[in-house]
Short mmCIF file of C-alpha atoms and ligand atoms in Angstrom, two decimals:
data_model
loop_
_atom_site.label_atom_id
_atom_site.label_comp_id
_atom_site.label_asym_id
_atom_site.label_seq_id
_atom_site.Cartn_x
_atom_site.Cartn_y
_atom_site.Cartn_z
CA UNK A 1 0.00 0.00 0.00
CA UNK A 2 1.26 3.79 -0.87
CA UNK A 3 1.29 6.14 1.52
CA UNK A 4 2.37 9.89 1.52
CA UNK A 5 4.70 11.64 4.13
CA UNK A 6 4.77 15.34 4.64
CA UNK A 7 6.71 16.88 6.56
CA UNK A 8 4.77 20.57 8.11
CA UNK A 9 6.39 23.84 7.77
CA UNK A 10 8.15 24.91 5.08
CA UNK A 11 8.01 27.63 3.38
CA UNK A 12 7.05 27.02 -0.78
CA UNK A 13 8.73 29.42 -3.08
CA UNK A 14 8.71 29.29 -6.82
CA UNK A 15 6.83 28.28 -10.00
CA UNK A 16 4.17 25.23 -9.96
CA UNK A 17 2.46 24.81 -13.73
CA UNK A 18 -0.88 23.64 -13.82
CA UNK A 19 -1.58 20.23 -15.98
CA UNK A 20 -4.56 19.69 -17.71
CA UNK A 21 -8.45 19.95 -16.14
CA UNK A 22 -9.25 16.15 -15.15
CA UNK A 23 -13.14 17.29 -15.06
CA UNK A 24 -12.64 17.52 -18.84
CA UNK A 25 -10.47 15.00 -19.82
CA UNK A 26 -13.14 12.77 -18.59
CA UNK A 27 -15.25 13.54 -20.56
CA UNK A 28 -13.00 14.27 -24.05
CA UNK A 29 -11.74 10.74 -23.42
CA UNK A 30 -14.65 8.98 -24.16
CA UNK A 31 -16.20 11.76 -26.21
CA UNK A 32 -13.08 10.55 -29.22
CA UNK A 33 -15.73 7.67 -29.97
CA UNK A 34 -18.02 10.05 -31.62
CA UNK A 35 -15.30 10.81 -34.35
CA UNK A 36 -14.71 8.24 -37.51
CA UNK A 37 -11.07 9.68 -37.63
CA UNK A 38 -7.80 9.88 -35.42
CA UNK A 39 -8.44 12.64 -32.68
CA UNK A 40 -5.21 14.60 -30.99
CA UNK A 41 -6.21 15.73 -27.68
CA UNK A 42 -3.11 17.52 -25.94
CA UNK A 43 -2.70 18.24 -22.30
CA UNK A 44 -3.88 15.37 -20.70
CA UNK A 45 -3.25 15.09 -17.18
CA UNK A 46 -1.33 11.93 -16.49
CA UNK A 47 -3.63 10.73 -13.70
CA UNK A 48 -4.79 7.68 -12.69
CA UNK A 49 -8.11 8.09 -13.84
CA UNK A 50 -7.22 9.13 -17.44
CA UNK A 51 -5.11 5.78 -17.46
CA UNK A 52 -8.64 4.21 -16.25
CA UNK A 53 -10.11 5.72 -19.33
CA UNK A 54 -7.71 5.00 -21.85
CA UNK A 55 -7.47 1.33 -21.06
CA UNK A 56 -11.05 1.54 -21.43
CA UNK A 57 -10.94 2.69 -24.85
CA UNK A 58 -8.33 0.41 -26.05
CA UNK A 59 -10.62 -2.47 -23.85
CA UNK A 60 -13.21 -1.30 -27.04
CA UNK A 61 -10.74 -1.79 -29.48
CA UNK A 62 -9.50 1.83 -30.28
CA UNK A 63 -5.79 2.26 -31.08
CA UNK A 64 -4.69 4.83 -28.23
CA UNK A 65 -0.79 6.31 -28.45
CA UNK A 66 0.28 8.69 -25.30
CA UNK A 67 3.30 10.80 -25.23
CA UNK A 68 3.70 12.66 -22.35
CA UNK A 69 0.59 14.88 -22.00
CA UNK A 70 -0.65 14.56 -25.78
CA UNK A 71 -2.88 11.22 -26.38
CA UNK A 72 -3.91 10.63 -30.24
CA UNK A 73 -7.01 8.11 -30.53
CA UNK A 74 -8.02 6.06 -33.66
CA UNK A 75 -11.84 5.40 -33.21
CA UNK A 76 -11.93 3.17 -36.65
CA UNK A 77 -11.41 0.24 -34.78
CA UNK A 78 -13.72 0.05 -32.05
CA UNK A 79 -16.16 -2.89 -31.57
CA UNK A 80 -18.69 -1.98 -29.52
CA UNK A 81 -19.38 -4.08 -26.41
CA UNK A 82 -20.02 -4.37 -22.68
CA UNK A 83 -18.27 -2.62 -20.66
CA UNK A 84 -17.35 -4.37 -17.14
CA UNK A 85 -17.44 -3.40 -13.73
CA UNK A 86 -13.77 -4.04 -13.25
CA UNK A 87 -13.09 -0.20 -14.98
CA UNK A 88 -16.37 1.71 -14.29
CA UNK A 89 -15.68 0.64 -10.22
CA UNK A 90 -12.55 2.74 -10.61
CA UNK A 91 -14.07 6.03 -12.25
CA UNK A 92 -17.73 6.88 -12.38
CA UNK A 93 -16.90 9.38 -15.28
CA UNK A 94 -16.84 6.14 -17.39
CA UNK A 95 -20.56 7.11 -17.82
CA UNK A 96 -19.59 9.10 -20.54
CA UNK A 97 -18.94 5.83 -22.51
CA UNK A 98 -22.82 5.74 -21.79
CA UNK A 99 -23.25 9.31 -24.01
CA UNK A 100 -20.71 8.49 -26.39
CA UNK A 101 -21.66 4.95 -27.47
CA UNK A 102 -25.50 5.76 -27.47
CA UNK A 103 -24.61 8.98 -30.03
CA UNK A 104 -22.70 6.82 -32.21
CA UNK A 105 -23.93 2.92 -31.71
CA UNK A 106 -27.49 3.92 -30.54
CA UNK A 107 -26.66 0.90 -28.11
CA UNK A 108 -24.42 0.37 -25.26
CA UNK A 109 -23.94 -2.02 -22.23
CA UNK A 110 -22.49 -0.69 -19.16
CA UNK A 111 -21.72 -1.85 -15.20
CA UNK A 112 -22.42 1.10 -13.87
CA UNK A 113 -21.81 0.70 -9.82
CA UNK A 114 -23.84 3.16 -7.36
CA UNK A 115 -23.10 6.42 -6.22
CA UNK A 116 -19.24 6.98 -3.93
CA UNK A 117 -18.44 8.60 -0.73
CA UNK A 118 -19.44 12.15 -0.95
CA UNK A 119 -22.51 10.83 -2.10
CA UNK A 120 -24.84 8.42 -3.70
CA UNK A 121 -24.50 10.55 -6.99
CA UNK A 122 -27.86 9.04 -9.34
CA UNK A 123 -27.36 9.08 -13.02
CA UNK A 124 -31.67 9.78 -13.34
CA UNK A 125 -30.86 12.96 -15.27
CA UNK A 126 -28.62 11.42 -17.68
CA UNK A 127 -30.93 8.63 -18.24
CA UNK A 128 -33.62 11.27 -18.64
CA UNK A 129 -32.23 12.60 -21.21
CA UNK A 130 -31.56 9.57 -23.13
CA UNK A 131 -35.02 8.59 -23.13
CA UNK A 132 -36.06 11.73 -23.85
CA UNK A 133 -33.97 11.31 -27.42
CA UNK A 134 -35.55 8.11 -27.98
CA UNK A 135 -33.47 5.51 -26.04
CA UNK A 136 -34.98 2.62 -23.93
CA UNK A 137 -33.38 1.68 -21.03
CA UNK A 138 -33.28 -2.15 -18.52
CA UNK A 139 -31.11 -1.78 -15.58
CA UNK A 140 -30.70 -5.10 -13.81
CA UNK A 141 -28.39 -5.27 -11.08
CA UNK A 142 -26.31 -1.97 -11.73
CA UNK A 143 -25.99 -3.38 -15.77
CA UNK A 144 -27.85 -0.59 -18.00
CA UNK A 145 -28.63 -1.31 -21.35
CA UNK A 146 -29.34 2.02 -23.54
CA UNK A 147 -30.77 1.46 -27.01
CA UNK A 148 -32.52 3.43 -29.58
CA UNK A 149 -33.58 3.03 -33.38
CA UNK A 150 -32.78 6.59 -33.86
CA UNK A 151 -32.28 9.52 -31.77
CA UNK A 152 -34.60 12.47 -32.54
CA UNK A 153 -33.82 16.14 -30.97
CA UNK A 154 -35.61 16.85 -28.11
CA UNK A 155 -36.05 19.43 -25.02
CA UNK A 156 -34.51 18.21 -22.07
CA UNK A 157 -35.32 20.63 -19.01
CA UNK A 158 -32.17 19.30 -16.16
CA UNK A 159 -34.40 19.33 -12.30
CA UNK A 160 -30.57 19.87 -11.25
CA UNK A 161 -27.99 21.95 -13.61
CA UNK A 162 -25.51 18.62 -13.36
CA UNK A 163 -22.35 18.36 -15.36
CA UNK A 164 -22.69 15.02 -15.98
CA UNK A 165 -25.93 14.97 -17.12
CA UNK A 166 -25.44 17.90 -19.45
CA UNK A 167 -22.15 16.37 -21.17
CA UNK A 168 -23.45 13.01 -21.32
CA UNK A 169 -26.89 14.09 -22.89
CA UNK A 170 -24.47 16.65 -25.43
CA UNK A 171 -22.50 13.41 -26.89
CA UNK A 172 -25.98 11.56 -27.21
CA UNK A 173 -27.58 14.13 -29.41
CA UNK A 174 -24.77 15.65 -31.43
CA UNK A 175 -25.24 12.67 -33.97
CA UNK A 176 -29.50 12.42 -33.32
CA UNK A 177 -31.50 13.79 -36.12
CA UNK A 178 -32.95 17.65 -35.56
CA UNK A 179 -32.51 20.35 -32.76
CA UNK A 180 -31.94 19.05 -28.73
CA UNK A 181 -32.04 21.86 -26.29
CA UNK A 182 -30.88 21.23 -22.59
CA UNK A 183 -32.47 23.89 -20.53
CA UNK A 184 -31.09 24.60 -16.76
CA UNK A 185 -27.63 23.30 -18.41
CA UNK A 186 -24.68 23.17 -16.22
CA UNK A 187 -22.25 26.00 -17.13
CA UNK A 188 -19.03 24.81 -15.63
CA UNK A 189 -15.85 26.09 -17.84
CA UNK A 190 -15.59 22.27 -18.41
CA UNK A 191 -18.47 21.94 -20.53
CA UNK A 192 -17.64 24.38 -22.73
CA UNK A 193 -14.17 22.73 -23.47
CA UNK A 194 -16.05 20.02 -24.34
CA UNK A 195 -18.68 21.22 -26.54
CA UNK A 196 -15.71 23.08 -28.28
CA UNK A 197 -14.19 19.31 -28.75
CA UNK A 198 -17.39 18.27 -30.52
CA UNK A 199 -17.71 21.24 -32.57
CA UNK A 200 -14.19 21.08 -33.86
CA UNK A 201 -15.31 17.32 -35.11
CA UNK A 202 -18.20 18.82 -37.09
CA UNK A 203 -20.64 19.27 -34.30
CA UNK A 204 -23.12 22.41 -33.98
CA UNK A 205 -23.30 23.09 -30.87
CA UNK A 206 -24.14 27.04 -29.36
CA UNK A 207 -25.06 28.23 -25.91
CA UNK A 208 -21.95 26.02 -23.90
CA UNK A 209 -21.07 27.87 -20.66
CA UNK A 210 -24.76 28.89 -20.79
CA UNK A 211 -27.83 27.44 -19.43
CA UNK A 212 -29.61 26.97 -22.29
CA UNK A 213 -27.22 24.59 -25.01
CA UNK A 214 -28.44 23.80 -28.72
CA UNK A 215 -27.31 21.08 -30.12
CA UNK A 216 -28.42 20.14 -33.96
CA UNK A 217 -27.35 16.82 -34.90
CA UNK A 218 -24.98 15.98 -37.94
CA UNK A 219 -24.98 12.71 -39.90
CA UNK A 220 -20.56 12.22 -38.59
CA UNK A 221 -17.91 13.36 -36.72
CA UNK A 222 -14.24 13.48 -38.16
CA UNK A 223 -11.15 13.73 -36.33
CA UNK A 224 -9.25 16.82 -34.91
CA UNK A 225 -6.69 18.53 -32.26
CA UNK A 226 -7.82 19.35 -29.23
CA UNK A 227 -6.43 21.11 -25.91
CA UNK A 228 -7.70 20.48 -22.57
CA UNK A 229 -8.22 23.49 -20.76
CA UNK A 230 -5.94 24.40 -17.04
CA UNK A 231 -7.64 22.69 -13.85
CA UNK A 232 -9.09 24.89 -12.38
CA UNK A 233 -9.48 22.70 -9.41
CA UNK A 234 -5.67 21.94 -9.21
CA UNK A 235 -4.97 25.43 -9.38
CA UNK A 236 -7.08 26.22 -6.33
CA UNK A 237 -5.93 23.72 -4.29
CA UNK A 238 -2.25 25.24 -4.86
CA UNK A 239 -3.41 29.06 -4.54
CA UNK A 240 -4.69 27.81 -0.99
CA UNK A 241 -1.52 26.17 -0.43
CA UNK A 242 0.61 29.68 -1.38
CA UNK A 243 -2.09 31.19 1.20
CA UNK A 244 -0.73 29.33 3.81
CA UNK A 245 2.82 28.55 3.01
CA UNK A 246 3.34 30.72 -0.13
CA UNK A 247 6.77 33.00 -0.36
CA UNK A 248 6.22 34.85 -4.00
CA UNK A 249 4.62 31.11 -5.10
CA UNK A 250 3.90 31.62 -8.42
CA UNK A 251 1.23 29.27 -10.04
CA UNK A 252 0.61 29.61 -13.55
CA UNK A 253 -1.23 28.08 -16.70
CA UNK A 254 -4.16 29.27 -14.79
CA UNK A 255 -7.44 30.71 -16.43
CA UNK A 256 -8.47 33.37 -13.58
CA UNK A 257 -11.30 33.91 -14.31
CA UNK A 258 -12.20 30.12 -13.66
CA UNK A 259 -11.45 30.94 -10.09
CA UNK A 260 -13.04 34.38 -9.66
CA UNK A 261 -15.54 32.96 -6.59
CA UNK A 262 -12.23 31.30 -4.77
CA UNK A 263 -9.95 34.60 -5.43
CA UNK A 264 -12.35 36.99 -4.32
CA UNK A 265 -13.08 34.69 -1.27
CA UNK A 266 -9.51 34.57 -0.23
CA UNK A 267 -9.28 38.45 -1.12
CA UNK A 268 -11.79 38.88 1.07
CA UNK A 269 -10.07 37.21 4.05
CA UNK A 270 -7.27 39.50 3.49
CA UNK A 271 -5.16 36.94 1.27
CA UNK A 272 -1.82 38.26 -0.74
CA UNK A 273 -3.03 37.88 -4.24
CA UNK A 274 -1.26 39.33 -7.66
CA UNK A 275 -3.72 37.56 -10.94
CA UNK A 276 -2.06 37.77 -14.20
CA UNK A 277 -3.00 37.04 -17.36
CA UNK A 278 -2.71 33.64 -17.05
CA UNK A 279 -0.16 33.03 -13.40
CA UNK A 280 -1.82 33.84 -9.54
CA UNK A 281 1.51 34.67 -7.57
CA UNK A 282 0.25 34.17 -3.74
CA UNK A 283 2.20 35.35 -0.59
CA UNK A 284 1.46 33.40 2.72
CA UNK A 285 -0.46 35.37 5.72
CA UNK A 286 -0.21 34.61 9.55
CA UNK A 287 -4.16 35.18 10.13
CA UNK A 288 -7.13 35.53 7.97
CA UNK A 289 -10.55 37.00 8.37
CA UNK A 290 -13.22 34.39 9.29
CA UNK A 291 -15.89 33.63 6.62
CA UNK A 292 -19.03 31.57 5.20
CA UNK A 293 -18.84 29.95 2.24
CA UNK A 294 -21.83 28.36 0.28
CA UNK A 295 -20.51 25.83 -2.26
CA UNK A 296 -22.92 26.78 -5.70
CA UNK A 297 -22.94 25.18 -9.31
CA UNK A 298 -20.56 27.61 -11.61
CA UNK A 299 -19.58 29.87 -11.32
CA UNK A 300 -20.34 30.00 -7.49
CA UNK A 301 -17.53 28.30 -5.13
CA UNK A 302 -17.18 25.25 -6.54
CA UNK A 303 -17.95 21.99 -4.47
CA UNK A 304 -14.71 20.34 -5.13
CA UNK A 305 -12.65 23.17 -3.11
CA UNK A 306 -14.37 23.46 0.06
CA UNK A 307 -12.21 20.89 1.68
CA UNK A 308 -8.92 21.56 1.15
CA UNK A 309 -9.95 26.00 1.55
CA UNK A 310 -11.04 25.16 5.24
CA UNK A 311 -7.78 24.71 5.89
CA UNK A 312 -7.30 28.47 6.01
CA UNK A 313 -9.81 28.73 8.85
CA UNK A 314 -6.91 27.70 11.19
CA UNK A 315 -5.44 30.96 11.01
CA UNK A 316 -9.29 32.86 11.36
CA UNK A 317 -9.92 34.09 15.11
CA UNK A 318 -13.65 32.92 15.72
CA UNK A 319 -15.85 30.80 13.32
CA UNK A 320 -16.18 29.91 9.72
CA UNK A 321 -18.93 28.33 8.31
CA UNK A 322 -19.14 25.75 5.02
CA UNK A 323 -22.72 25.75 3.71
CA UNK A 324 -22.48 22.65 1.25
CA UNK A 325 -25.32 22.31 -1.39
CA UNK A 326 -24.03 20.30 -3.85
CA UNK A 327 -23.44 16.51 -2.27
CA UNK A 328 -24.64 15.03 0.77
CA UNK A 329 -21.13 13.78 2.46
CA UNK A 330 -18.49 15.71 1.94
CA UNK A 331 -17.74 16.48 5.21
CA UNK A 332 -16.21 13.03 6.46
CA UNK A 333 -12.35 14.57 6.19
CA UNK A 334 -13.46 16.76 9.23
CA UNK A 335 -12.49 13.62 11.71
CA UNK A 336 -9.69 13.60 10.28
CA UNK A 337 -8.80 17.09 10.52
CA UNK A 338 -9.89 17.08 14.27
CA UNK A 339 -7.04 14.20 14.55
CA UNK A 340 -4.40 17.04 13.28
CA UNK A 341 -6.38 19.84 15.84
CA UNK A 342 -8.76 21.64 13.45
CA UNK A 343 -11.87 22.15 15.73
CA UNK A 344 -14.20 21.31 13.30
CA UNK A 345 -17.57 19.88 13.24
CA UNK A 346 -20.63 19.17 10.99
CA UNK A 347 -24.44 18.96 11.22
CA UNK A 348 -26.19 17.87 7.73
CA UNK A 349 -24.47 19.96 5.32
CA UNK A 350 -22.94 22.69 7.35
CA UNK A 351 -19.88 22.63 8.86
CA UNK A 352 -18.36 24.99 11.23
CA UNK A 353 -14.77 25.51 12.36
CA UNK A 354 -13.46 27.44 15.31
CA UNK A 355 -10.24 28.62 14.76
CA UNK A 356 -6.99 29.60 15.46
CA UNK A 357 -5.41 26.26 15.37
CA UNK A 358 -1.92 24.91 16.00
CA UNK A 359 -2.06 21.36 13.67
CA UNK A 360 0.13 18.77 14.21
CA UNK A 361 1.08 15.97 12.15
CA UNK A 362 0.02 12.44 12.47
CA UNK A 363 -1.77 9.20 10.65
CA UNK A 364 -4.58 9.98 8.99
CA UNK A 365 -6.61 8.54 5.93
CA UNK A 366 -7.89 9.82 2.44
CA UNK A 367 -11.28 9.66 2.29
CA UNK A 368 -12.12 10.99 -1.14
CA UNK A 369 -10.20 12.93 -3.77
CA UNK A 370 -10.84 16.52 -2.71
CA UNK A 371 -10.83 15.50 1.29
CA UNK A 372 -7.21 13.76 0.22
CA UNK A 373 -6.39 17.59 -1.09
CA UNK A 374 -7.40 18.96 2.02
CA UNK A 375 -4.94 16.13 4.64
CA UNK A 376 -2.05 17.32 1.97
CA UNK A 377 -2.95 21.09 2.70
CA UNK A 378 -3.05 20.60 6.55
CA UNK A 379 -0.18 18.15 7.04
CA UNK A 380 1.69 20.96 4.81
CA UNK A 381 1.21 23.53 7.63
CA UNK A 382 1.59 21.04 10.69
CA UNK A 383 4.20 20.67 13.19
CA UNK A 384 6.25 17.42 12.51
CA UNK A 385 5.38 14.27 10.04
CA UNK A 386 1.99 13.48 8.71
CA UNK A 387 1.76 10.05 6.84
CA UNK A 388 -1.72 9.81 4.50
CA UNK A 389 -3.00 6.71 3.80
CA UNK A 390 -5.23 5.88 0.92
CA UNK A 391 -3.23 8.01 -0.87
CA UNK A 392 -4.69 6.47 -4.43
CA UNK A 393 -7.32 8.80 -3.96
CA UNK A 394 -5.15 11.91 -4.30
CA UNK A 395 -3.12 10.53 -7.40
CA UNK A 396 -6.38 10.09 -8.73
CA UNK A 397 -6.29 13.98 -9.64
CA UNK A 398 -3.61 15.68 -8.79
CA UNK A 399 -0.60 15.05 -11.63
CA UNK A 400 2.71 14.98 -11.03
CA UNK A 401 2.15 16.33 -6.99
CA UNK A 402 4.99 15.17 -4.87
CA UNK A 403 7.21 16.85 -7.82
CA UNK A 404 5.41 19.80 -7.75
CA UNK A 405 5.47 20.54 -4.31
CA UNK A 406 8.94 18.68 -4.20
CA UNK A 407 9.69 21.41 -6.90
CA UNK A 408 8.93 24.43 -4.51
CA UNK A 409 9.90 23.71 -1.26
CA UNK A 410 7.84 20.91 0.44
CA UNK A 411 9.27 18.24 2.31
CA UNK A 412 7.02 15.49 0.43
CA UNK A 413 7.69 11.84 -0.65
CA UNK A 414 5.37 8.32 -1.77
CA UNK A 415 6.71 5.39 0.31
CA UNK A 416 5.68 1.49 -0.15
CA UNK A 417 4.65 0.05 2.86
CA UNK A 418 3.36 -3.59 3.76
C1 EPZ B 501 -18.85 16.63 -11.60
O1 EPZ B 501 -19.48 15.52 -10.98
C2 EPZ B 501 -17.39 16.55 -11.18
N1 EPZ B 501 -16.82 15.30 -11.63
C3 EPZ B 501 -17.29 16.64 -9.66
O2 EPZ B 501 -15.90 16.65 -9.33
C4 EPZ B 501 -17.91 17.96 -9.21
O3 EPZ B 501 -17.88 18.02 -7.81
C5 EPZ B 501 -19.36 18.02 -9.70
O4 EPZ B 501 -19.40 17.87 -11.14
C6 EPZ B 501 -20.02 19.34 -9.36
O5 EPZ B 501 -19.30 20.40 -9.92
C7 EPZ B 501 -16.47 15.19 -12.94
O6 EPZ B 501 -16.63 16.12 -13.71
C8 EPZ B 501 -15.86 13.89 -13.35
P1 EPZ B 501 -23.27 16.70 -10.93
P2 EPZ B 501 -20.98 15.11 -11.45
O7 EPZ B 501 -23.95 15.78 -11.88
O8 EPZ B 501 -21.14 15.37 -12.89
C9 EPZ B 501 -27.00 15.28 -8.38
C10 EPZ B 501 -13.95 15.97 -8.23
O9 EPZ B 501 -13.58 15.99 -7.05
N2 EPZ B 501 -27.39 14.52 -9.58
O10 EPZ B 501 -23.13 18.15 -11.31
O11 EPZ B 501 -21.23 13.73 -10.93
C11 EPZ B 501 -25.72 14.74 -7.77
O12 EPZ B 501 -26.01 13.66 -6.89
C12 EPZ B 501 -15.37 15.55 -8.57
O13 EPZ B 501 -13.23 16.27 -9.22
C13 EPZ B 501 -28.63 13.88 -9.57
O14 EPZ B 501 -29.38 13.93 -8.60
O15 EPZ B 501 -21.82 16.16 -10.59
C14 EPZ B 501 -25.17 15.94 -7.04
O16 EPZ B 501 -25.82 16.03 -5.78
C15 EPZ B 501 -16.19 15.21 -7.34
N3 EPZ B 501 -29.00 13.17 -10.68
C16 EPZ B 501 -25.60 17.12 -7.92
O17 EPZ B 501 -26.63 16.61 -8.78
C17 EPZ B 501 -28.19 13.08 -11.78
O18 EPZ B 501 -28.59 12.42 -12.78
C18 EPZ B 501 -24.49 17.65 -8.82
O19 EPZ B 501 -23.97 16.56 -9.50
C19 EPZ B 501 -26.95 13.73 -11.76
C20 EPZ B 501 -26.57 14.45 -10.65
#
């Protein structure tokens, strides 16, 4: 088993470059099916879950070549069959393959296990949608089975503005015959990098990044380049990290204005913050103003950087408050956090946190990607060692980190043990 040591206190000076947004490589991954040519998507974070994905495409038959961050995919040779638990237990993005295959197959056979553990995370809008298009669906025992003659354009109002559901019901209906419009779309900077994908193989797509998309179908898709866009969610997770530790830490091949809620935020609570045109140099401070934060779909505070920004209420004097409203349990790093001395507590969605704190380093376990994020950002500030176990779920997102931090400062390594 891997674990991760960290060793608390020093200070992190110097450049850290941003890789590739995971939340769309996701999705462009599986989207390449659409296409009847090679596709060249560069910038592809080498994560565990794009590995996930690209076995799963060459598991279909596709011919997939990486080098370095640039993957080119030949779609020609696909066969399209089941796809087994053994991936989509790994990654529940790999219900894309659900979008994808349905647009171009109008069938597809999928394991598709239950929700994770921030939440039980239902797939009802997605398979809304489908039907909506014309698809049929059987679901026995966690196997769906999505089939359609044809897919006819339809309106497709989203109860919730989900970025799944609005990707996954974009690949569907980019190949149906006539006009789809998804109303109450989600408008997540994601979304529109991959509606740009699609339109760059032929697609006519308008209204990404709003929430109203239209999508008119086309008869194919042909190949093309593609870049994913900077995460935005990697790059917040090391602007909170320069908050706390930061001397002049420059992070850069950053989109700011992805981050506007979290930069204003930390602003706010009197952060050192200097936002260039595409770099967010940070400068560490001893004691922030306390605050409330209410995690909102984009381009509200986004969900995934609660946990590792309440961190930063260790150096507020008095209480902060995290009003979650996106997923149901993503609060379970807090015992862990109480292990290192956050006081911390939650009650349904809201947590509160009493600070200043003095953390200090010890065992504690990954729950979760983003809750992984947050042990990393706390064992980074504490007094002594902090070993993280579970440690898969942070290399699940975060490329390259033990260089990165390695690269600035941190006293950070991966060890084997029994
Ligand atoms: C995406 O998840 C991201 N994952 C999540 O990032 C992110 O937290 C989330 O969007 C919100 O921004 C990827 O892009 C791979 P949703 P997704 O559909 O698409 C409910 C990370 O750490 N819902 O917008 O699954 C759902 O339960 C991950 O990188 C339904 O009820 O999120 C949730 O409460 C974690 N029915 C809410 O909507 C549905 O059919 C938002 O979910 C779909 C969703």
């Amino acid at each position: 088993m891997k674990v991760m040591k960290i060793e608390g206190k020093n200070k992190l000076s110097g450049t850290i470059k941003i890789s590739g947004a995971k939340n769309s490589s996701v999705a462009l991954l599986p989207a390449s099916i659409l296409a009847d040519t090679d596709v060249t998507i560069c910038n592809v974070p080498e994560i565990t879950d794009t590995d996930v994905l690209c076995e799963m495409l060459e598991y279909l038959g596709a011919d997939v070549r990486r080098a370095s961050e640039s993957v080119v995919i030949s779609p020609s040779t696909i066969v399209n069959k089941e796809i087994p638990k053994e991936f989509t237990k790994k990654l529940r993005a790999s219900y894309y393959f659900m979008g994808a295959l349905l647009g171009k197959y109008k069938h597809v056979e999928i394991f598709l296990p239950g929700g994770c553990s921030i939440g039980s995370r239902p797939i009802d809008l997605h398979l809304k949608g489908f039907e909506a298009l014309g698809a049929t669906i059987t679901n026995e025992n966690e196997k769906y089975i999505v089939e359609a003659k044809e897919l006819k354009g339809a309106n497709i109002y989203l109860d919730i503005a989900s970025v799944g559901a609005t990707i996954n019901i974009m690949l569907a209906a980019t190949l149906a015959k006539g006009k789809t419009i998804i109303d109450n779309a989600a408008k997540e900077p994601e979304i529109v990098n991959i509606a740009t994908y699609l339109n760059n193989m032929g697609a006519k797509i308008t209204g990404a990044g709003t929430s109203e998309i239209r999508i008119t179908g086309v008869d194919k898709l042909h190949g093309c380049f593609h870049e994913v866009i900077p995460d935005r969610i990697e790059a917040g997770t090391y602007i909170i990290i320069g908050a706390l530790l930061g001397e002049n830490l420059k992070v850069y091949n950053v989109i700011p204005e992805h981050l506007e809620s979290v930069t204003s935020k930390l602003v706010e609570m009197g952060g050192d913050l200097q936002i260039g045109s595409d770099y967010i140099i940070v400068n560490a401070r001893n004691n922030y103003k306390k605050t409330h934060i209410k995690t909102m779909v984009y381009p509200g505070f986004p969900t995934d950087l609660q946990q590792p920004f309440s961190i930063l209420f260790s150096r507020c004097n008095g209480t902060s408050i995290v009003e979650e409203t996106i997923f149901e349990n993503r609060f379970m790093h807090l015992k862990e956090l109480e292990k290192m001395g956050m006081s911390c507590k939650s009650e349904g969605m809201v947590a509160t946190f009493v600070g200043p704190n003095n953390l200090k380093g010890c065992e504690v376990s990954a729950t979760d990607l983003r809750a992984g994020a947050s042990l990393v950002t706390a064992a980074l500030i504490a007094d002594g060692t902090t070993t993280i176990r579970n440690v898969e779920y942070i290399l699940r997102g975060y490329e390259g980190i033990v260089e990165k931090l390695t690269d600035v400062g941190a006293k950070i390594k991966i060890e084997e043990i029994e």
